[in-house]
C-alpha cells in the first residue's frame, strides 16, 4: 500500500509539489496577504465622527486627513528620526564591522559575531527596558555626569527645545539613543559582510599603485562597502518608522507614526485612519527600496 | 615550522582608534544587558537609582511567585509553542517545495515569507487587526498564535532550505536505489539530515515569538503575554523589583537557547537567522 502510494508520488512530482506548497501558500495568502488587502480596503472607509462607527463606503477622505498639518508633522518627525538613527548607526557600526572584516583573527571574528548577534536575538522589550534604567533621572547617566562634574552640561542640554525634556528618559534624545542601540546589530552585519567580500588583492593593488592607506580606504574600500551600508540602512530606517514602543516609553506628547497608528486604532477606534497612516511607512519604504536597488544594495544582502 | 609572511608595514594592523571604536561599539551593545542583571538584585523599590543602594536576593522568589507574571509567562510559552509548531510544518513544506522543484513564482515565495519580518511590525499588526475586526472574529489566544506563526515561518524556512542546499541528493537516490520507498527515505534519510536545522529553526522561532510585542499588541484581546506585561509595567511602574527580576529571567530564557542553536548549527554553518 505504502509502496504503491510512494510510486504514485514518485511518478507525479507536480502532485507532490502541490501538496507541499498548498499549506504554506494557503496560510500566507489567507492570513497575511489577505490581511494586507483588508487593510488597504479599510483605508478607503471612514469613521463617522458622530456615531463613532466605521462606515463601509469608498472615500478618499481618510487619506485627505493625512495631509493635515499635524499629521504631516508626524511623518516629517518620524522620517527625520529614522534618518538620524540610520546615520548614527552607520557611524558606530562601521569601525566594528571594519575591524571584524579586516583585522580580527578567525576565532576573534566568531566571538565578535556572536557578541553582535546575541543582542539581536535577545528580548526586544527587555533591551528597551534596560534603557529605562540607564536614562532615568536617578540612573547611571546622571550618576556618571555628576562623577565627572559635567552634570551642569547635561542640565543645559536637557533645556534645549526639541531634543531636550524633563529628563533623558522623556526626550527626543532618549528615543534616538534607544533606537540606535536597538537597531545597531542590523547595521553591523551587512557592512561586515560587504567588507569581507572585498578581495585583499584589490587593496594590495591599490597600495602597489602608490595609494596611501587613507586613499585606498576612501577610493577603494568605502565605495565597495557602500551597498552594505545601504542594506543595513533599510533595516534601521524601516524599523524606526514602524516602532511605537520606544516613542511611547521615552517620548513626550509628540507623536511618531507608530504611536499615531496605535492611538488611532485603539482609543479612537478609527481603524481606517490607522490603516491609511500605515500606508505612509509602506510608501516611504518602497521609495527607499527602489533607491537602494539603484545603488546596488541588494547585491550585499 | 613554515616561516610567516611578514606583516605589511601599512594597513595590516588595526590602528588604536579603530580598535577603540570597535571595542566601544561592543560595550555599547552589552553594558545595558549587564545593568539588567545588576538591577535584578537592587534593594531600591521605587526608583532606578544607580549605584544601587544595596543588593538583595529577596525579589527573585517574590517574582517567581507573582501570579500576574506567572500567567503572562505561561500564556507566552503556550503561544510560542503552538506558533513554533505551525511554523515548523509550514516552513519545512515551503523549503522542500522550493528546493526540490522548479515552478512559476518560486522567487516570490521567499519574498512573501520574509515580508512579515521585513515590513515594520506595525504593518503586519494593523493589517491583521483590520482583517480580524472586519470579519468580526473575537481577539483570542488563537489570533495571537496565528499572528506569531506567520512571522516565524521564515526562520524555519531559511534554516531548512540552507540545510537542503548543503546536503547532497545522492543519499536520497542511494536510498531509493536500495529499495526504500519515499516515506522510508524521508523518515530514515531526510529527517535525520535536517534534524538539527529543524531544531535550530524551532529555537529561533520560539524566541522570536517569545518576545514579540508589536504584532501581539494588535492581535491580542485582553490577554497579556510576558513582553506586553513588561511593557505595561514600563508605562505604569507598579512593581519595579518584580519587573527587574522578570527582565533578567526573560534574557536568560531567550539567550541560552540561542547560544545552543548557534552551537548545533555551527558544524554546518548554515544558521541563517535572517532578520528579526
XYZ file of C-alpha atoms in Angstrom:
577
model
C 0.000 0.000 0.000
C 2.664 2.485 1.084
C 4.868 1.359 -1.755
C 2.158 1.966 -4.288
C 1.491 5.402 -2.831
C 5.201 6.098 -2.942
C 5.418 5.102 -6.587
C 2.347 7.181 -7.360
C 4.019 10.241 -5.878
C 7.358 9.467 -7.472
C 5.791 9.458 -10.896
C 3.874 12.671 -10.305
C 6.234 15.335 -8.953
C 3.656 18.023 -9.680
C 1.214 16.431 -7.258
C 3.915 16.317 -4.605
C 4.755 19.933 -5.279
C 1.122 20.925 -4.943
C 0.808 19.012 -1.663
C 3.978 20.602 -0.309
C 3.133 24.077 -1.419
C -0.541 24.182 -0.628
C -0.483 24.590 3.175
C 2.124 27.382 3.412
C 0.735 29.131 0.349
C -2.820 28.974 1.618
C -1.788 30.215 5.046
C 0.112 33.175 3.670
C -2.440 34.132 1.074
C -5.319 33.995 3.528
C -3.716 35.199 6.746
C -1.081 37.588 5.521
C -1.794 38.847 2.020
C -5.491 38.761 2.876
C -4.829 40.962 5.906
C -2.803 43.420 3.870
C -5.604 43.687 1.336
C -8.197 44.218 4.081
C -6.015 46.948 5.473
C -5.900 48.584 2.073
C -9.681 48.334 1.757
C -10.133 49.644 5.276
C -8.073 52.710 4.472
C -10.752 53.728 1.940
C -13.506 53.564 4.560
C -14.135 56.324 7.035
C -15.133 56.825 10.613
C -18.383 58.609 11.263
C -17.295 61.162 13.830
C -20.830 61.389 15.148
C -21.631 57.748 15.853
C -18.050 56.546 16.157
C -18.796 53.724 13.704
C -16.745 52.767 10.680
C -18.744 53.410 7.513
C -18.048 50.862 4.781
C -18.190 53.199 1.826
C -15.474 54.148 -0.575
C -13.953 57.524 0.154
C -10.631 59.295 -0.100
C -11.467 61.485 2.867
C -9.376 59.371 5.220
C -6.320 59.843 3.041
C -7.035 63.563 2.857
C -6.794 63.643 6.657
C -3.178 62.546 6.341
C -2.435 65.939 4.838
C -3.468 67.765 7.992
C -0.545 69.832 9.263
C -0.345 67.802 12.477
C -0.209 64.525 10.571
C 2.335 65.835 8.081
C 4.374 66.929 11.072
C 4.241 63.361 12.398
C 5.543 61.997 9.090
C 8.293 64.596 8.985
C 9.322 63.965 12.590
C 9.413 60.181 12.156
C 11.354 60.298 8.888
C 13.866 62.720 10.393
C 14.279 60.453 13.405
C 14.759 57.414 11.152
C 17.381 59.295 9.138
C 19.288 60.418 12.254
C 19.179 56.910 13.726
C 20.440 55.447 10.455
C 23.367 57.873 10.234
C 24.333 57.261 13.864
C 24.161 53.500 13.338
C 26.485 53.744 10.331
C 28.984 55.825 12.299
C 29.032 53.417 15.253
C 28.808 50.214 13.200
C 31.489 50.959 10.630
C 34.620 50.737 12.815
C 33.446 47.484 14.372
C 32.452 45.970 11.025
C 35.755 47.094 9.510
C 37.715 45.620 12.385
C 35.805 42.327 12.166
C 36.236 42.004 8.410
C 39.866 43.056 8.103
C 41.824 42.611 11.293
C 40.189 40.119 13.633
C 41.577 36.580 13.752
C 39.050 33.903 12.755
C 38.470 32.979 16.386
C 38.077 36.595 17.394
C 35.729 37.156 14.490
C 33.434 34.305 15.571
C 33.365 35.736 19.066
C 32.583 39.229 17.844
C 29.934 37.873 15.510
C 28.279 36.150 18.451
C 28.590 39.343 20.510
C 26.770 41.251 17.760
C 24.033 38.707 17.061
C 23.217 37.805 20.661
C 21.571 41.174 21.414
C 19.712 40.819 18.126
C 18.048 37.664 19.333
C 17.580 38.576 22.960
C 14.373 40.159 24.042
C 13.477 43.436 22.393
C 11.311 44.633 25.293
C 13.990 43.868 27.831
C 16.587 45.705 25.784
C 14.293 48.712 25.749
C 13.713 48.250 29.471
C 17.438 48.448 30.159
C 17.419 51.990 28.781
C 14.649 52.926 31.147
C 17.189 52.111 33.854
C 20.014 53.955 32.124
C 18.223 57.159 31.198
C 16.225 57.568 34.407
C 16.810 60.778 36.319
C 18.414 58.807 39.142
C 20.077 56.392 36.695
C 23.607 55.700 35.548
C 23.995 58.596 33.115
C 23.113 61.228 35.715
C 25.373 59.472 38.193
C 28.252 59.410 35.740
C 27.848 63.052 34.726
C 27.953 64.044 38.401
C 31.017 61.871 38.870
C 32.992 63.712 36.197
C 31.344 67.048 37.073
C 29.509 67.681 33.823
C 26.002 67.468 35.260
C 25.578 71.195 34.503
C 26.186 70.345 30.830
C 23.534 67.620 30.942
C 21.044 70.032 32.535
C 21.841 72.649 29.926
C 21.378 70.075 27.161
C 18.006 68.986 28.524
C 16.815 72.605 28.409
C 17.315 72.715 24.635
C 13.985 72.824 22.821
C 13.087 69.926 20.553
C 15.724 67.467 21.697
C 15.602 68.006 25.464
C 12.950 67.309 28.067
C 12.398 66.943 31.795
C 14.893 64.079 31.836
C 16.709 61.973 29.264
C 14.082 59.257 29.654
C 11.408 61.680 28.405
C 13.071 63.347 25.420
C 13.699 63.010 21.715
C 17.355 62.343 22.573
C 16.231 59.392 24.674
C 14.190 57.979 21.795
C 17.150 58.466 19.481
C 19.613 56.703 21.804
C 17.334 53.729 22.361
C 16.660 53.338 18.640
C 20.388 53.440 17.840
C 21.050 50.824 20.492
C 18.219 48.521 19.425
C 18.900 48.539 15.673
C 22.714 48.729 15.698
C 23.310 44.986 15.038
C 21.200 45.221 11.861
C 23.733 47.718 10.538
C 26.910 45.950 11.655
C 26.213 42.637 9.934
C 25.574 43.839 6.343
C 28.545 46.240 6.453
C 30.765 43.469 7.751
C 29.527 41.109 5.029
C 30.183 43.705 2.332
C 33.685 44.465 3.638
C 34.551 40.800 3.916
C 33.815 40.305 0.242
C 36.381 42.889 -0.838
C 39.305 40.822 -2.153
C 42.615 41.519 -0.476
C 44.330 41.699 -3.827
C 42.338 44.788 -4.677
C 43.698 46.626 -1.658
C 47.212 45.426 -2.381
C 46.927 46.572 -5.974
C 45.803 49.956 -4.772
C 48.781 50.345 -2.465
C 51.164 48.933 -5.124
C 49.954 51.638 -7.436
C 51.026 54.190 -4.891
C 47.870 54.993 -2.962
C 48.308 55.825 0.687
C 46.276 53.724 3.171
C 43.787 56.529 3.615
C 43.445 56.920 -0.171
C 42.842 53.199 -0.527
C 40.257 53.403 2.211
C 38.438 56.299 0.618
C 38.574 55.333 -3.054
C 38.518 51.516 -2.941
C 37.111 50.208 0.298
C 34.433 52.776 1.038
C 32.659 52.546 -2.345
C 32.670 48.746 -2.082
C 31.257 48.882 1.439
C 28.509 51.252 0.385
C 25.987 48.589 -0.695
C 26.363 47.064 2.771
C 25.637 50.420 4.360
C 22.518 50.796 2.232
C 21.404 47.254 3.074
C 21.794 47.981 6.782
C 20.014 51.285 6.458
C 16.971 49.519 5.025
C 16.582 47.757 8.355
C 17.332 50.710 10.621
C 15.117 53.015 8.593
C 12.169 50.675 8.251
C 12.288 49.506 11.850
C 12.413 53.054 13.182
C 9.486 54.098 11.009
C 7.251 51.351 12.321
C 8.103 51.262 16.000
C 5.704 52.568 18.605
C 7.143 51.052 21.765
C 10.121 53.373 22.076
C 8.281 56.679 21.396
C 5.568 55.516 23.749
C 8.022 54.866 26.581
C 10.569 57.621 26.080
C 8.629 60.308 24.274
C 6.570 63.222 25.449
C 3.282 64.163 23.836
C 4.694 64.440 20.297
C 3.584 61.566 18.091
C 5.525 59.304 15.763
C 3.912 57.230 13.003
C 3.773 54.041 15.044
C 2.315 55.733 18.079
C -0.241 57.568 15.947
C -1.379 54.287 14.374
C -1.690 52.683 17.798
C -3.706 55.557 19.216
C -5.974 55.936 16.189
C -6.939 52.275 16.093
C -7.022 51.856 19.857
C -8.597 54.624 21.891
C -10.045 56.415 18.861
C -11.322 53.197 17.259
C -10.533 54.710 13.877
C -9.134 51.735 12.000
C -9.499 53.414 8.572
C -7.270 56.320 9.590
C -4.776 53.937 11.233
C -4.705 51.868 8.029
C -4.227 54.941 5.856
C -1.470 56.075 8.193
C 0.283 52.733 7.823
C 0.407 53.232 4.077
C 2.823 56.074 4.894
C 5.736 53.909 6.047
C 4.956 51.394 3.294
C 5.226 54.075 0.607
C 8.329 55.577 2.209
C 9.933 52.106 2.349
C 9.033 51.258 -1.242
C 10.621 54.510 -2.438
C 13.613 53.807 -0.227
C 13.974 50.255 -1.563
C 13.805 51.481 -5.153
C 16.587 53.982 -4.471
C 18.551 51.293 -2.642
C 18.233 48.918 -5.582
C 19.567 51.596 -7.864
C 22.562 51.956 -5.561
C 23.202 48.200 -5.653
C 22.253 47.368 -2.074
C 20.674 44.028 -2.883
C 23.937 42.564 -4.064
C 25.078 42.759 -0.447
C 22.137 41.033 1.163
C 57.741 25.452 11.084
C 56.842 27.426 7.990
C 58.086 30.956 8.058
C 55.370 33.509 8.398
C 54.896 36.144 5.796
C 55.906 39.390 7.439
C 53.012 41.699 8.116
C 52.635 44.517 5.682
C 54.020 47.691 7.139
C 50.963 49.683 6.238
C 47.289 48.922 6.569
C 47.640 45.407 8.008
C 47.278 46.220 11.682
C 44.371 47.957 13.243
C 45.100 51.442 14.490
C 44.339 52.283 18.096
C 41.491 54.483 17.009
C 39.849 51.657 15.115
C 40.293 49.210 17.987
C 38.794 51.738 20.351
C 35.836 52.302 18.036
C 35.196 48.582 17.631
C 35.547 47.926 21.340
C 33.308 50.883 22.137
C 30.556 49.549 19.874
C 30.696 46.166 21.604
C 30.493 47.823 25.026
C 27.564 49.945 23.847
C 25.765 46.761 22.799
C 26.425 44.886 26.011
C 26.570 47.209 29.024
C 22.762 47.695 29.088
C 22.358 43.920 29.395
C 24.702 43.801 32.393
C 22.625 46.510 34.044
C 19.535 44.306 33.750
C 21.356 41.700 35.794
C 22.549 44.264 38.343
C 19.107 45.806 38.867
C 17.517 42.413 39.487
C 19.324 42.466 42.832
C 18.898 46.081 43.904
C 17.164 46.904 47.194
C 15.669 50.032 45.625
C 11.911 49.571 45.354
C 10.633 52.810 43.915
C 13.298 54.175 41.563
C 16.150 53.130 39.294
C 18.923 54.568 41.482
C 22.465 53.987 40.334
C 24.594 52.793 42.028
C 22.064 50.525 43.777
C 21.776 51.399 47.467
C 22.137 47.739 48.356
C 21.925 44.255 46.938
C 19.451 41.544 47.859
C 18.203 38.185 46.650
C 14.728 38.582 48.095
C 12.993 39.701 44.863
C 13.737 36.533 42.974
C 11.397 34.205 44.930
C 8.811 37.005 45.049
C 8.922 37.489 41.299
C 8.648 33.776 40.625
C 5.646 33.552 42.981
C 3.901 36.555 41.383
C 0.715 35.223 39.784
C 0.325 38.003 37.190
C 3.836 37.296 35.987
C 3.213 33.526 36.010
C 0.004 33.842 33.990
C 1.774 36.012 31.438
C 4.718 33.621 31.280
C 2.580 30.519 30.732
C 0.458 32.260 28.120
C 3.620 33.323 26.297
C 5.032 29.803 26.388
C 1.782 28.296 25.076
C 1.600 30.854 22.260
C 5.252 30.367 21.343
C 4.971 26.572 21.381
C 1.949 26.497 19.073
C 3.331 29.203 16.782
C 6.613 27.285 16.559
C 4.817 24.038 15.742
C 2.855 25.707 12.948
C 5.981 27.442 11.663
C 7.901 24.142 11.638
C 5.320 22.435 9.446
C 4.734 25.351 7.085
C 8.400 26.354 6.864
C 9.613 22.823 6.145
C 6.950 22.237 3.497
C 7.787 25.518 1.776
C 11.529 24.782 1.911
C 11.018 21.291 0.448
C 8.849 22.678 -2.346
C 11.319 25.401 -3.235
C 14.345 23.119 -3.077
C 13.001 20.079 -4.929
C 11.004 21.702 -7.661
C 11.053 24.414 -10.226
C 7.872 26.316 -10.671
C 6.492 29.610 -11.709
C 6.718 32.223 -8.958
C 9.374 30.393 -6.963
C 11.263 33.599 -6.226
C 8.056 35.189 -4.983
C 7.684 32.514 -2.281
C 10.833 33.528 -0.416
C 9.873 37.148 -0.785
C 6.382 36.582 0.563
C 7.635 34.542 3.513
C 10.111 37.208 4.630
C 7.634 40.044 4.202
C 6.099 39.813 7.705
C 9.563 40.242 9.196
C 10.865 42.772 6.688
C 7.957 45.177 6.821
C 7.670 47.189 10.020
C 5.855 45.165 12.690
C 3.150 47.757 12.833
C 2.147 46.995 9.238
C 1.614 43.312 9.988
C -0.106 44.279 13.214
C -2.589 46.774 11.874
C -3.235 44.652 8.764
C -4.228 41.692 10.921
C -6.215 43.867 13.281
C -8.237 45.343 10.430
C -8.849 41.887 8.934
C -9.851 40.368 12.272
C -12.195 43.214 13.162
C -13.670 43.407 9.663
C -14.666 39.753 9.898
C -15.909 40.155 13.476
C -13.595 37.456 14.784
C -13.042 37.856 18.541
C -9.494 38.594 19.656
C -8.374 35.474 21.474
C -5.424 33.293 22.252
C -5.723 31.897 18.724
C -5.442 35.229 16.963
C -2.153 35.774 18.780
C -0.900 32.339 17.705
C -1.846 32.903 14.062
C -0.071 36.252 14.007
C 3.078 34.807 15.558
C 3.165 31.725 13.339
C 3.057 33.957 10.268
C 6.301 35.766 11.013
C 8.005 32.669 12.455
C 7.717 30.600 9.259
C 10.617 32.353 7.571
C 13.265 31.411 10.159
C 12.397 27.721 9.889
C 12.239 28.034 6.108
C 15.673 29.692 5.924
C 17.339 27.123 8.155
C 15.828 24.080 6.469
C 16.390 25.407 2.946
C 20.039 26.148 3.735
C 20.428 22.582 5.013
C 18.752 21.109 1.937
C 21.082 23.051 -0.317
C 24.104 21.785 1.564
C 23.155 18.139 1.633
C 23.728 16.097 -1.476
C 20.944 14.452 -3.355
C 22.941 11.245 -3.803
C 21.970 9.946 -0.367
C 18.323 10.129 -1.293
C 18.984 8.467 -4.642
C 21.028 5.746 -2.975
C 18.213 5.090 -0.527
C 15.704 4.800 -3.341
C 18.070 2.578 -5.376
C 18.367 0.258 -2.411
C 14.632 -0.214 -2.430
C 13.313 2.208 0.164
C 10.089 3.920 -0.708
C 9.603 7.686 -0.430
C 8.272 7.508 3.116
C 11.108 5.295 4.349
C 13.607 7.588 2.660
C 12.026 10.615 4.270
C 11.981 9.015 7.701
C 15.459 7.432 7.616
C 17.470 9.799 5.444
C 15.900 13.222 5.051
C 14.603 13.767 8.570
C 17.841 12.883 10.411
C 19.691 15.047 7.933
C 17.605 18.154 8.558
C 17.050 17.373 12.250
C 19.413 19.953 13.703
C 18.274 22.561 11.193
C 14.718 21.964 12.360
C 15.792 22.235 15.980
C 17.705 25.459 15.358
C 14.801 26.881 13.378
C 12.400 25.911 16.121
C 14.517 27.587 18.787
C 14.802 30.786 16.772
C 11.085 30.781 16.021
C 10.269 30.153 19.674
C 12.407 33.027 20.896
C 11.079 35.298 18.148
C 7.551 34.579 19.309
C 8.524 34.682 22.964
C 9.455 38.354 22.923
C 7.298 39.739 20.165
C 5.338 42.750 21.312
C 4.303 44.900 18.344
C 2.173 42.433 16.365
C 0.871 40.989 19.639
C -0.427 44.387 20.706
C -2.719 44.348 17.681
C -3.773 40.695 17.628
C -4.401 40.200 21.353
C -7.624 40.993 23.134
C -7.107 41.469 26.820
C -4.589 38.632 27.051
C -1.208 39.729 28.347
C 1.864 37.949 27.084
C 5.032 38.418 29.073
C 6.505 41.147 26.804
C 3.206 43.026 26.934
C 3.169 42.662 30.693
C 6.699 44.118 30.906
C 5.678 46.873 28.513
C 2.679 47.775 30.667
C 4.920 47.769 33.735
C 7.214 50.230 31.987
C 4.319 52.519 31.106
C 2.962 52.497 34.661
C 5.548 51.049 37.017
C 3.633 49.311 39.769
C 6.107 46.750 40.868
C 9.632 47.648 39.831
C 11.597 44.945 41.663
C 9.389 42.194 40.202
C 9.762 43.697 36.712
C 13.532 43.893 37.125
C 13.765 40.209 38.009
C 11.363 39.238 35.217
C 13.501 41.138 32.724
C 16.512 39.121 33.828
C 14.576 35.856 33.554
C 13.486 36.754 30.014
C 17.090 37.402 28.989
C 18.093 34.010 30.345
C 15.141 32.197 28.772
C 15.822 33.663 25.317
C 19.618 33.970 25.261
C 20.570 30.476 26.407
C 18.602 28.584 23.725
C 20.003 30.943 21.079
C 23.553 30.119 22.135
C 22.569 26.461 21.936
C 21.076 26.939 18.455
C 24.293 28.631 17.306
C 26.245 25.671 18.633
C 24.237 22.946 16.910
C 24.316 24.665 13.534
C 27.949 25.756 13.869
C 29.160 22.497 12.300
C 27.031 23.159 9.249
C 27.489 26.921 9.382
C 24.085 27.459 7.907
C 22.244 29.112 10.749
C 20.589 31.719 8.640
C 18.629 33.523 11.253
C 17.612 36.113 8.759
C 16.452 39.396 10.084
C 14.300 39.767 13.069
